[in-house]
mmCIF file of C-alpha atoms and ligand atoms in Angstrom:
data_model
loop_
_atom_site.group_PDB
_atom_site.id
_atom_site.type_symbol
_atom_site.label_atom_id
_atom_site.label_comp_id
_atom_site.label_asym_id
_atom_site.label_seq_id
_atom_site.Cartn_x
_atom_site.Cartn_y
_atom_site.Cartn_z
ATOM 1 C CA UNK A 1 139.772 84.455 103.261
ATOM 2 C CA UNK A 2 136.513 82.678 105.090
ATOM 3 C CA UNK A 3 133.817 81.656 102.889
ATOM 4 C CA UNK A 4 130.977 81.898 105.393
ATOM 5 C CA UNK A 5 128.127 79.784 103.963
ATOM 6 C CA UNK A 6 126.343 78.854 107.367
ATOM 7 C CA UNK A 7 123.729 81.714 106.914
ATOM 8 C CA UNK A 8 122.885 84.237 104.582
ATOM 9 C CA UNK A 9 122.156 86.380 108.232
ATOM 10 C CA UNK A 10 126.449 87.248 107.955
ATOM 11 C CA UNK A 11 126.189 89.934 105.960
ATOM 12 C CA UNK A 12 128.345 92.846 106.435
ATOM 13 C CA UNK A 13 127.159 96.335 105.791
ATOM 14 C CA UNK A 14 128.181 97.715 102.170
ATOM 15 C CA UNK A 15 130.144 100.914 102.030
ATOM 16 C CA UNK A 16 127.433 102.317 100.164
ATOM 17 C CA UNK A 17 124.879 101.240 102.838
ATOM 18 C CA UNK A 18 127.071 102.428 105.969
ATOM 19 C CA UNK A 19 126.908 105.727 103.978
ATOM 20 C CA UNK A 20 122.679 105.740 103.963
ATOM 21 C CA UNK A 21 122.963 104.810 107.356
ATOM 22 C CA UNK A 22 125.612 107.529 108.144
ATOM 23 C CA UNK A 23 123.576 110.253 106.221
ATOM 24 C CA UNK A 24 119.987 109.084 107.316
ATOM 25 C CA UNK A 25 117.709 112.002 109.233
ATOM 26 C CA UNK A 26 116.893 110.997 112.564
ATOM 27 C CA UNK A 27 114.110 110.994 115.159
ATOM 28 C CA UNK A 28 113.048 109.638 118.589
ATOM 29 C CA UNK A 29 110.764 106.743 116.640
ATOM 30 C CA UNK A 30 109.271 105.976 120.511
ATOM 31 C CA UNK A 31 107.417 109.195 119.672
ATOM 32 C CA UNK A 32 107.059 108.349 116.118
ATOM 33 C CA UNK A 33 109.591 111.156 115.015
ATOM 34 C CA UNK A 34 112.129 109.219 113.124
ATOM 35 C CA UNK A 35 111.705 110.213 109.465
ATOM 36 C CA UNK A 36 113.902 107.225 108.248
ATOM 37 C CA UNK A 37 112.082 104.650 109.885
ATOM 38 C CA UNK A 38 108.944 105.895 108.692
ATOM 39 C CA UNK A 39 110.060 106.390 105.590
ATOM 40 C CA UNK A 40 110.918 102.309 105.413
ATOM 41 C CA UNK A 41 107.566 101.177 107.009
ATOM 42 C CA UNK A 42 105.445 103.343 104.431
ATOM 43 C CA UNK A 43 107.607 101.902 102.313
ATOM 44 C CA UNK A 44 107.544 98.008 103.327
ATOM 45 C CA UNK A 45 103.962 98.530 103.407
ATOM 46 C CA UNK A 46 103.513 99.544 100.303
ATOM 47 C CA UNK A 47 105.346 96.935 98.739
ATOM 48 C CA UNK A 48 103.277 94.229 100.473
ATOM 49 C CA UNK A 49 100.140 95.902 100.122
ATOM 50 C CA UNK A 50 99.357 96.227 103.511
ATOM 51 C CA UNK A 51 98.070 98.948 105.250
ATOM 52 C CA UNK A 52 100.596 99.535 107.984
ATOM 53 C CA UNK A 53 104.133 98.316 108.903
ATOM 54 C CA UNK A 54 106.388 98.465 111.793
ATOM 55 C CA UNK A 55 110.484 98.125 111.620
ATOM 56 C CA UNK A 56 111.115 95.279 114.622
ATOM 57 C CA UNK A 57 114.484 94.364 115.709
ATOM 58 C CA UNK A 58 114.713 91.358 114.604
ATOM 59 C CA UNK A 59 112.547 88.616 112.884
ATOM 60 C CA UNK A 60 111.905 86.711 115.924
ATOM 61 C CA UNK A 61 110.259 89.924 117.631
ATOM 62 C CA UNK A 62 108.163 90.611 114.489
ATOM 63 C CA UNK A 63 106.758 86.883 114.551
ATOM 64 C CA UNK A 64 106.343 87.178 118.477
ATOM 65 C CA UNK A 65 104.058 90.431 117.772
ATOM 66 C CA UNK A 66 102.042 88.962 115.161
ATOM 67 C CA UNK A 67 101.145 86.160 117.347
ATOM 68 C CA UNK A 68 100.280 88.477 120.142
ATOM 69 C CA UNK A 69 98.441 90.697 117.948
ATOM 70 C CA UNK A 70 96.518 88.231 116.277
ATOM 71 C CA UNK A 71 95.905 86.070 119.562
ATOM 72 C CA UNK A 72 94.745 86.815 123.242
ATOM 73 C CA UNK A 73 95.494 84.691 126.382
ATOM 74 C CA UNK A 74 94.466 80.956 125.804
ATOM 75 C CA UNK A 75 94.078 81.292 122.158
ATOM 76 C CA UNK A 76 96.242 78.880 119.857
ATOM 77 C CA UNK A 77 97.615 78.888 116.448
ATOM 78 C CA UNK A 78 98.474 76.242 113.830
ATOM 79 C CA UNK A 79 101.834 76.177 113.266
ATOM 80 C CA UNK A 80 104.194 73.437 111.179
ATOM 81 C CA UNK A 81 105.796 71.347 113.728
ATOM 82 C CA UNK A 82 109.419 72.548 112.128
ATOM 83 C CA UNK A 83 108.569 76.052 111.734
ATOM 84 C CA UNK A 84 110.398 78.948 113.178
ATOM 85 C CA UNK A 85 107.836 80.675 115.077
ATOM 86 C CA UNK A 86 107.413 77.253 116.879
ATOM 87 C CA UNK A 87 110.927 75.239 116.864
ATOM 88 C CA UNK A 88 113.729 78.063 116.634
ATOM 89 C CA UNK A 89 111.936 81.228 118.820
ATOM 90 C CA UNK A 90 112.298 80.057 122.226
ATOM 91 C CA UNK A 91 108.209 78.861 122.414
ATOM 92 C CA UNK A 92 107.835 82.808 122.676
ATOM 93 C CA UNK A 93 104.307 82.589 121.652
ATOM 94 C CA UNK A 94 103.818 79.992 125.016
ATOM 95 C CA UNK A 95 105.808 81.947 127.052
ATOM 96 C CA UNK A 96 105.580 85.670 126.522
ATOM 97 C CA UNK A 97 102.213 85.400 124.869
ATOM 98 C CA UNK A 98 100.133 82.729 126.669
ATOM 99 C CA UNK A 99 98.858 81.538 123.676
ATOM 100 C CA UNK A 100 98.867 77.773 123.340
ATOM 101 C CA UNK A 101 101.030 76.481 119.621
ATOM 102 C CA UNK A 102 99.006 73.571 117.768
ATOM 103 C CA UNK A 103 101.832 72.312 115.809
ATOM 104 C CA UNK A 104 101.245 70.214 113.095
ATOM 105 C CA UNK A 105 103.514 67.603 110.644
ATOM 106 C CA UNK A 106 104.948 69.096 107.524
ATOM 107 C CA UNK A 107 105.500 67.504 104.015
ATOM 108 C CA UNK A 108 109.160 68.094 102.566
ATOM 109 C CA UNK A 109 107.542 71.100 101.170
ATOM 110 C CA UNK A 110 106.514 72.430 104.662
ATOM 111 C CA UNK A 111 103.083 72.041 103.946
ATOM 112 C CA UNK A 112 100.778 71.150 106.840
ATOM 113 C CA UNK A 113 98.039 68.753 105.063
ATOM 114 C CA UNK A 114 94.730 70.434 104.841
ATOM 115 C CA UNK A 115 92.732 67.823 106.463
ATOM 116 C CA UNK A 116 94.680 68.243 109.455
ATOM 117 C CA UNK A 117 95.019 71.417 109.804
ATOM 118 C CA UNK A 118 90.855 71.207 109.449
ATOM 119 C CA UNK A 119 90.651 68.519 111.755
ATOM 120 C CA UNK A 120 92.766 70.903 114.488
ATOM 121 C CA UNK A 121 90.787 73.503 114.452
ATOM 122 C CA UNK A 122 88.569 72.956 117.763
ATOM 123 C CA UNK A 123 85.229 73.868 118.226
ATOM 124 C CA UNK A 124 83.803 76.725 120.360
ATOM 125 C CA UNK A 125 83.613 75.490 123.657
ATOM 126 C CA UNK A 126 85.142 75.714 127.301
ATOM 127 C CA UNK A 127 87.263 72.962 126.889
ATOM 128 C CA UNK A 128 89.394 73.880 124.190
ATOM 129 C CA UNK A 129 91.770 76.589 123.466
ATOM 130 C CA UNK A 130 90.391 78.874 120.793
ATOM 131 C CA UNK A 131 92.073 78.394 117.284
ATOM 132 C CA UNK A 132 92.760 82.265 116.013
ATOM 133 C CA UNK A 133 95.306 81.782 113.577
ATOM 134 C CA UNK A 134 97.135 80.022 111.094
ATOM 135 C CA UNK A 135 100.958 80.691 110.423
ATOM 136 C CA UNK A 136 102.667 79.737 107.342
ATOM 137 C CA UNK A 137 106.560 79.873 106.684
ATOM 138 C CA UNK A 138 108.072 80.633 102.839
ATOM 139 C CA UNK A 139 110.733 80.136 102.168
ATOM 140 C CA UNK A 140 110.471 76.547 103.624
ATOM 141 C CA UNK A 141 113.707 75.443 103.820
ATOM 142 C CA UNK A 142 114.892 77.339 100.461
ATOM 143 C CA UNK A 143 112.008 76.363 98.260
ATOM 144 C CA UNK A 144 109.241 78.571 97.564
ATOM 145 C CA UNK A 145 105.840 77.572 98.217
ATOM 146 C CA UNK A 146 103.182 76.720 95.374
ATOM 147 C CA UNK A 147 100.373 79.524 94.917
ATOM 148 C CA UNK A 148 97.832 77.016 95.054
ATOM 149 C CA UNK A 149 98.715 75.724 98.284
ATOM 150 C CA UNK A 150 99.076 79.230 99.776
ATOM 151 C CA UNK A 151 95.508 79.640 98.476
ATOM 152 C CA UNK A 152 93.967 76.665 99.638
ATOM 153 C CA UNK A 153 96.016 77.029 103.114
ATOM 154 C CA UNK A 154 94.732 80.790 103.643
ATOM 155 C CA UNK A 155 91.418 79.649 102.024
ATOM 156 C CA UNK A 156 90.544 77.197 104.555
ATOM 157 C CA UNK A 157 91.936 79.005 107.631
ATOM 158 C CA UNK A 158 89.377 82.128 106.654
ATOM 159 C CA UNK A 159 86.811 79.707 105.980
ATOM 160 C CA UNK A 160 87.169 79.016 109.511
ATOM 161 C CA UNK A 161 87.396 82.454 111.051
ATOM 162 C CA UNK A 162 90.471 82.247 111.363
ATOM 163 C CA UNK A 163 93.486 84.657 110.709
ATOM 164 C CA UNK A 164 96.537 84.240 108.846
ATOM 165 C CA UNK A 165 100.085 85.113 109.402
ATOM 166 C CA UNK A 166 102.967 84.486 107.110
ATOM 167 C CA UNK A 167 106.354 84.327 108.469
ATOM 168 C CA UNK A 168 108.458 85.799 105.138
ATOM 169 C CA UNK A 169 111.681 86.020 106.463
ATOM 170 C CA UNK A 170 112.998 84.902 102.912
ATOM 171 C CA UNK A 171 110.188 86.543 101.369
ATOM 172 C CA UNK A 172 112.264 87.903 98.405
ATOM 173 C CA UNK A 173 114.257 84.884 97.932
ATOM 174 C CA UNK A 174 110.672 83.439 97.348
ATOM 175 C CA UNK A 175 109.485 86.125 94.881
ATOM 176 C CA UNK A 176 112.811 86.416 92.841
ATOM 177 C CA UNK A 177 112.278 82.927 92.448
ATOM 178 C CA UNK A 178 108.906 82.861 91.367
ATOM 179 C CA UNK A 179 108.634 86.003 89.554
ATOM 180 C CA UNK A 180 109.563 84.392 85.819
ATOM 181 C CA UNK A 181 109.866 87.057 83.443
ATOM 182 C CA UNK A 182 107.272 89.031 85.509
ATOM 183 C CA UNK A 183 108.454 91.860 87.780
ATOM 184 C CA UNK A 184 109.560 90.936 91.429
ATOM 185 C CA UNK A 185 107.021 93.353 92.838
ATOM 186 C CA UNK A 186 104.270 91.471 91.179
ATOM 187 C CA UNK A 187 105.774 88.677 92.142
ATOM 188 C CA UNK A 188 105.678 89.571 96.298
ATOM 189 C CA UNK A 189 102.221 90.930 96.416
ATOM 190 C CA UNK A 190 100.762 87.321 94.339
ATOM 191 C CA UNK A 191 102.841 85.481 97.796
ATOM 192 C CA UNK A 192 101.705 88.045 101.116
ATOM 193 C CA UNK A 193 98.403 89.001 99.162
ATOM 194 C CA UNK A 194 97.027 85.682 100.871
ATOM 195 C CA UNK A 195 97.795 86.495 104.264
ATOM 196 C CA UNK A 196 96.314 89.468 106.763
ATOM 197 C CA UNK A 197 100.434 89.788 107.939
ATOM 198 C CA UNK A 198 103.598 89.686 106.857
ATOM 199 C CA UNK A 199 106.369 89.516 108.539
ATOM 200 C CA UNK A 200 110.071 89.813 106.659
ATOM 201 C CA UNK A 201 113.886 90.049 107.313
ATOM 202 C CA UNK A 202 115.834 93.080 105.780
ATOM 203 C CA UNK A 203 119.148 91.278 108.117
ATOM 204 C CA UNK A 204 118.974 87.579 105.581
ATOM 205 C CA UNK A 205 119.855 88.068 101.911
ATOM 206 C CA UNK A 206 118.829 91.718 101.728
ATOM 207 C CA UNK A 207 122.418 92.317 103.640
ATOM 208 C CA UNK A 208 120.738 95.066 105.735
ATOM 209 C CA UNK A 209 122.830 94.195 109.675
ATOM 210 C CA UNK A 210 119.716 94.656 111.508
ATOM 211 C CA UNK A 211 115.665 94.347 111.145
ATOM 212 C CA UNK A 212 112.399 93.102 110.358
ATOM 213 C CA UNK A 213 108.910 94.803 109.505
ATOM 214 C CA UNK A 214 105.477 93.653 110.140
ATOM 215 C CA UNK A 215 103.044 94.701 107.992
ATOM 216 C CA UNK A 216 99.364 94.109 108.400
ATOM 217 C CA UNK A 217 96.173 96.015 108.957
ATOM 218 C CA UNK A 218 95.957 99.380 110.671
ATOM 219 C CA UNK A 219 94.110 97.817 113.675
ATOM 220 C CA UNK A 220 96.869 94.727 113.809
ATOM 221 C CA UNK A 221 99.425 96.956 113.572
ATOM 222 C CA UNK A 222 98.738 99.401 116.165
ATOM 223 C CA UNK A 223 98.492 96.181 118.589
ATOM 224 C CA UNK A 224 101.598 94.880 117.505
ATOM 225 C CA UNK A 225 103.295 98.403 118.421
ATOM 226 C CA UNK A 226 102.219 98.159 122.142
ATOM 227 C CA UNK A 227 103.633 94.318 122.224
ATOM 228 C CA UNK A 228 106.633 96.003 120.457
ATOM 229 C CA UNK A 229 106.838 98.397 123.574
ATOM 230 C CA UNK A 230 106.244 95.547 125.788
ATOM 231 C CA UNK A 231 109.077 93.571 124.662
ATOM 232 C CA UNK A 232 111.663 96.240 124.705
ATOM 233 C CA UNK A 233 111.754 96.848 120.764
ATOM 234 C CA UNK A 234 110.656 100.420 121.228
ATOM 235 C CA UNK A 235 114.343 101.631 119.910
ATOM 236 C CA UNK A 236 115.304 105.406 119.773
ATOM 237 C CA UNK A 237 117.112 107.047 116.897
ATOM 238 C CA UNK A 238 117.022 103.494 114.926
ATOM 239 C CA UNK A 239 116.338 105.377 111.481
ATOM 240 C CA UNK A 240 120.294 104.649 111.518
ATOM 241 C CA UNK A 241 119.416 101.081 111.044
ATOM 242 C CA UNK A 242 116.352 101.644 109.015
ATOM 243 C CA UNK A 243 118.212 103.519 106.319
ATOM 244 C CA UNK A 244 120.034 99.906 105.736
ATOM 245 C CA UNK A 245 116.902 98.524 105.179
ATOM 246 C CA UNK A 246 115.562 101.111 102.610
ATOM 247 C CA UNK A 247 119.032 101.067 101.165
ATOM 248 C CA UNK A 248 118.704 96.883 101.088
ATOM 249 C CA UNK A 249 115.184 97.543 99.032
ATOM 250 C CA UNK A 250 116.765 99.731 96.639
ATOM 251 C CA UNK A 251 119.662 97.860 95.645
ATOM 252 C CA UNK A 252 119.768 94.469 96.934
ATOM 253 C CA UNK A 253 116.518 93.134 96.034
ATOM 254 C CA UNK A 254 117.034 91.932 92.619
ATOM 255 C CA UNK A 255 120.726 90.886 93.148
ATOM 256 C CA UNK A 256 119.458 87.839 94.912
ATOM 257 C CA UNK A 257 118.814 86.543 91.768
ATOM 258 C CA UNK A 258 122.950 86.008 91.823
ATOM 259 C CA UNK A 259 122.651 84.597 95.447
ATOM 260 C CA UNK A 260 120.335 81.657 93.767
ATOM 261 C CA UNK A 261 122.337 81.521 90.383
ATOM 262 C CA UNK A 262 125.785 80.862 92.829
ATOM 263 C CA UNK A 263 123.263 78.008 95.072
ATOM 264 C CA UNK A 264 122.749 76.140 91.359
ATOM 265 C CA UNK A 265 126.866 76.723 90.871
ATOM 266 C CA UNK A 266 127.069 74.983 93.875
ATOM 267 C CA UNK A 267 124.718 72.209 93.825
ATOM 268 C CA UNK A 268 125.903 71.541 90.293
ATOM 269 C CA UNK A 269 129.471 71.199 91.165
ATOM 270 C CA UNK A 270 127.958 68.540 94.220
ATOM 271 C CA UNK A 271 126.423 66.696 91.075
ATOM 272 C CA UNK A 272 128.170 63.146 90.859
ATOM 273 C CA UNK A 273 130.158 63.036 93.975
ATOM 274 C CA UNK A 274 130.131 59.794 95.552
ATOM 275 C CA UNK A 275 128.822 60.012 99.173
ATOM 276 C CA UNK A 276 126.500 63.864 98.514
ATOM 277 C CA UNK A 277 123.053 63.803 98.110
ATOM 278 C CA UNK A 278 122.198 67.396 96.827
ATOM 279 C CA UNK A 279 118.471 68.290 97.289
ATOM 280 C CA UNK A 280 116.989 70.652 94.471
ATOM 281 C CA UNK A 281 118.009 73.824 95.013
ATOM 282 C CA UNK A 282 115.133 76.679 94.093
ATOM 283 C CA UNK A 283 116.790 79.800 96.151
ATOM 284 C CA UNK A 284 119.864 80.478 97.907
ATOM 285 C CA UNK A 285 120.221 77.228 100.321
ATOM 286 C CA UNK A 286 121.460 74.041 99.683
ATOM 287 C CA UNK A 287 121.166 70.708 101.457
ATOM 288 C CA UNK A 288 123.615 67.964 100.853
ATOM 289 C CA UNK A 289 122.656 64.316 102.719
ATOM 290 C CA UNK A 290 126.327 63.170 103.139
ATOM 291 C CA UNK A 291 126.621 58.865 103.293
ATOM 292 C CA UNK A 292 127.839 56.916 106.265
ATOM 293 C CA UNK A 293 127.600 59.911 108.964
ATOM 294 C CA UNK A 294 130.734 61.450 107.312
ATOM 295 C CA UNK A 295 128.985 64.900 107.402
ATOM 296 C CA UNK A 296 130.497 65.928 110.786
ATOM 297 C CA UNK A 297 134.003 65.142 109.286
ATOM 298 C CA UNK A 298 133.188 67.019 106.224
ATOM 299 C CA UNK A 299 132.232 69.712 108.058
ATOM 300 C CA UNK A 300 135.214 70.061 110.337
ATOM 301 C CA UNK A 301 137.813 69.468 107.429
ATOM 302 C CA UNK A 302 136.001 72.144 105.374
ATOM 303 C CA UNK A 303 136.322 74.579 108.647
ATOM 304 C CA UNK A 304 140.087 74.082 108.572
ATOM 305 C CA UNK A 305 140.124 74.983 105.506
ATOM 306 C CA UNK A 306 138.125 78.001 105.309
ATOM 307 C CA UNK A 307 134.727 77.123 104.506
ATOM 308 C CA UNK A 308 132.167 77.252 107.162
ATOM 309 C CA UNK A 309 128.982 75.436 106.686
ATOM 310 C CA UNK A 310 126.288 73.944 108.959
ATOM 311 C CA UNK A 311 124.132 70.868 109.804
ATOM 312 C CA UNK A 312 125.027 67.097 110.981
ATOM 313 C CA UNK A 313 123.690 64.684 108.130
ATOM 314 C CA UNK A 314 122.257 66.661 105.713
ATOM 315 C CA UNK A 315 124.886 70.085 105.535
ATOM 316 C CA UNK A 316 123.376 73.161 104.749
ATOM 317 C CA UNK A 317 125.109 76.342 102.379
ATOM 318 C CA UNK A 318 123.800 79.452 102.236
ATOM 319 C CA UNK A 319 124.577 81.548 99.216
ATOM 320 C CA UNK A 320 124.635 85.557 100.005
ATOM 321 C CA UNK A 321 126.248 88.771 98.850
ATOM 322 C CA UNK A 322 129.543 88.147 100.986
ATOM 323 C CA UNK A 323 130.139 85.038 98.644
ATOM 324 C CA UNK A 324 131.369 85.121 94.655
ATOM 325 C CA UNK A 325 131.633 82.225 92.273
ATOM 326 C CA UNK A 326 135.415 82.038 93.537
ATOM 327 C CA UNK A 327 134.246 81.149 97.114
ATOM 328 C CA UNK A 328 131.805 78.862 95.547
ATOM 329 C CA UNK A 329 134.525 77.024 93.771
ATOM 330 C CA UNK A 330 137.005 76.946 96.480
ATOM 331 C CA UNK A 331 134.383 75.150 98.675
ATOM 332 C CA UNK A 332 133.850 72.648 96.062
ATOM 333 C CA UNK A 333 137.446 71.781 95.642
ATOM 334 C CA UNK A 334 137.611 71.436 99.338
ATOM 335 C CA UNK A 335 134.667 69.045 99.206
ATOM 336 C CA UNK A 336 135.629 67.062 96.215
ATOM 337 C CA UNK A 337 139.029 66.419 97.867
ATOM 338 C CA UNK A 338 137.652 65.452 101.360
ATOM 339 C CA UNK A 339 134.573 63.065 99.809
ATOM 340 C CA UNK A 340 137.938 61.725 97.364
ATOM 341 C CA UNK A 341 140.114 61.217 99.723
ATOM 342 C CA UNK A 342 140.661 57.933 102.063
ATOM 343 C CA UNK A 343 142.810 60.228 104.777
ATOM 344 C CA UNK A 344 142.139 63.816 104.297
ATOM 345 C CA UNK A 345 145.134 64.389 106.965
ATOM 346 C CA UNK A 346 147.542 62.558 104.288
ATOM 347 C CA UNK A 347 146.460 65.354 101.528
ATOM 348 C CA UNK A 348 146.263 68.138 104.232
ATOM 349 C CA UNK A 349 150.431 66.774 104.650
ATOM 350 C CA UNK A 350 150.777 67.101 101.089
ATOM 351 C CA UNK A 351 149.590 70.694 101.026
ATOM 352 C CA UNK A 352 146.818 69.385 98.532
ATOM 353 C CA UNK A 353 145.009 72.451 99.940
ATOM 354 C CA UNK A 354 145.565 76.096 99.446
ATOM 355 C CA UNK A 355 145.742 78.577 102.260
ATOM 356 C CA UNK A 356 142.344 80.568 101.430
HETATM 357 C C1 LIG B 1 116.047 83.952 110.133
HETATM 358 C C2 LIG B 1 114.795 83.487 110.565
HETATM 359 C C3 LIG B 1 113.532 83.709 111.671
HETATM 360 C C4 LIG B 1 113.860 85.419 112.399
HETATM 361 O O1 LIG B 1 114.734 86.058 112.417
HETATM 362 P P1 LIG B 1 116.025 86.624 113.510
HETATM 363 O O2 LIG B 1 116.096 88.123 112.717
HETATM 364 O O3 LIG B 1 116.963 86.096 113.226
HETATM 365 O O4 LIG B 1 115.124 86.619 114.646
HETATM 366 C C5 LIG B 1 112.300 83.925 111.604
HETATM 367 N N1 LIG B 1 111.664 83.217 110.737
HETATM 368 C C6 LIG B 1 112.180 82.222 109.924
HETATM 369 C C7 LIG B 1 111.951 81.440 108.368
HETATM 370 C C8 LIG B 1 113.842 82.814 109.728
HETATM 371 O O5 LIG B 1 114.719 82.160 108.631
#
């Protein structure tokens, strides 16, 4: 058995989710005829409190459609230097949108300094790209951003006439972590109310095989609909996919707390292992810094024993509905043995590791 902690994108649809997909009423969504897609769009628009929503094949396309709907050719958007839309989406905004990114340094919480944002907003002058949009990402490395920062940064943007986009691939992880006794629904709204548009992934912790949604005003979504078609994202009987996302919204939101608890279990178990330093864990992502360049050796040893993770010096372990406490405990055993042993080859030869 493989304990796959590389990402929460690796989940397989459950039997109940597959059943929902099988039974979903379908139509041609390019004609606006798919009842399941329409139901999902209404549902996620209602959850995020936005006028309209659009089902998207991926988070990357959802973010790109948002950027292209907010900005025109020659406009720019302000974004974190390490943010997904800037760093991990192939430069799509520039390549396909003719939108200039203005990346800014971020602190460990993913925040760009307010003074840096203010300084990056260009005057209206033909020398400059027109600064149109501020984009934030949350959760950031598994950490939900503070309400105070969201309010300040989006307030500053609005004060300068900028629109605001939220890459909320893991919005529901942030909302569950910040619910604090209240409802997750209220927590979602507290986060997204700061923004003009929101992109959310169904294919991460929520466990759907495919899909994201972009939510925003009627006008914005009309523009995004056009760009989605241009980008090749106009799907036909996509209700079969939307059914999985609807099922996920019904059944897989509150259970994100289980993923967060598993991440805590892993983090707690790693405390005190010499050579490892565990960063604080707030949702389903555990970052572990490994001393003395031992990260790659640990990673490949774990792989040899059925435990998958990513990273180099800082390793990343992501919990999700495809792993359980037993799997986490197995990972811990493997990590402890590796870090404690001088020679993993010797311990392997002794059969110190079970077959998983
Ligand atoms: C995964 C992710 C995306 C993009 O999602 P894909 O569906 O893989 O294209 C965007 N932003 C963030 C922060 C993500 O984690």
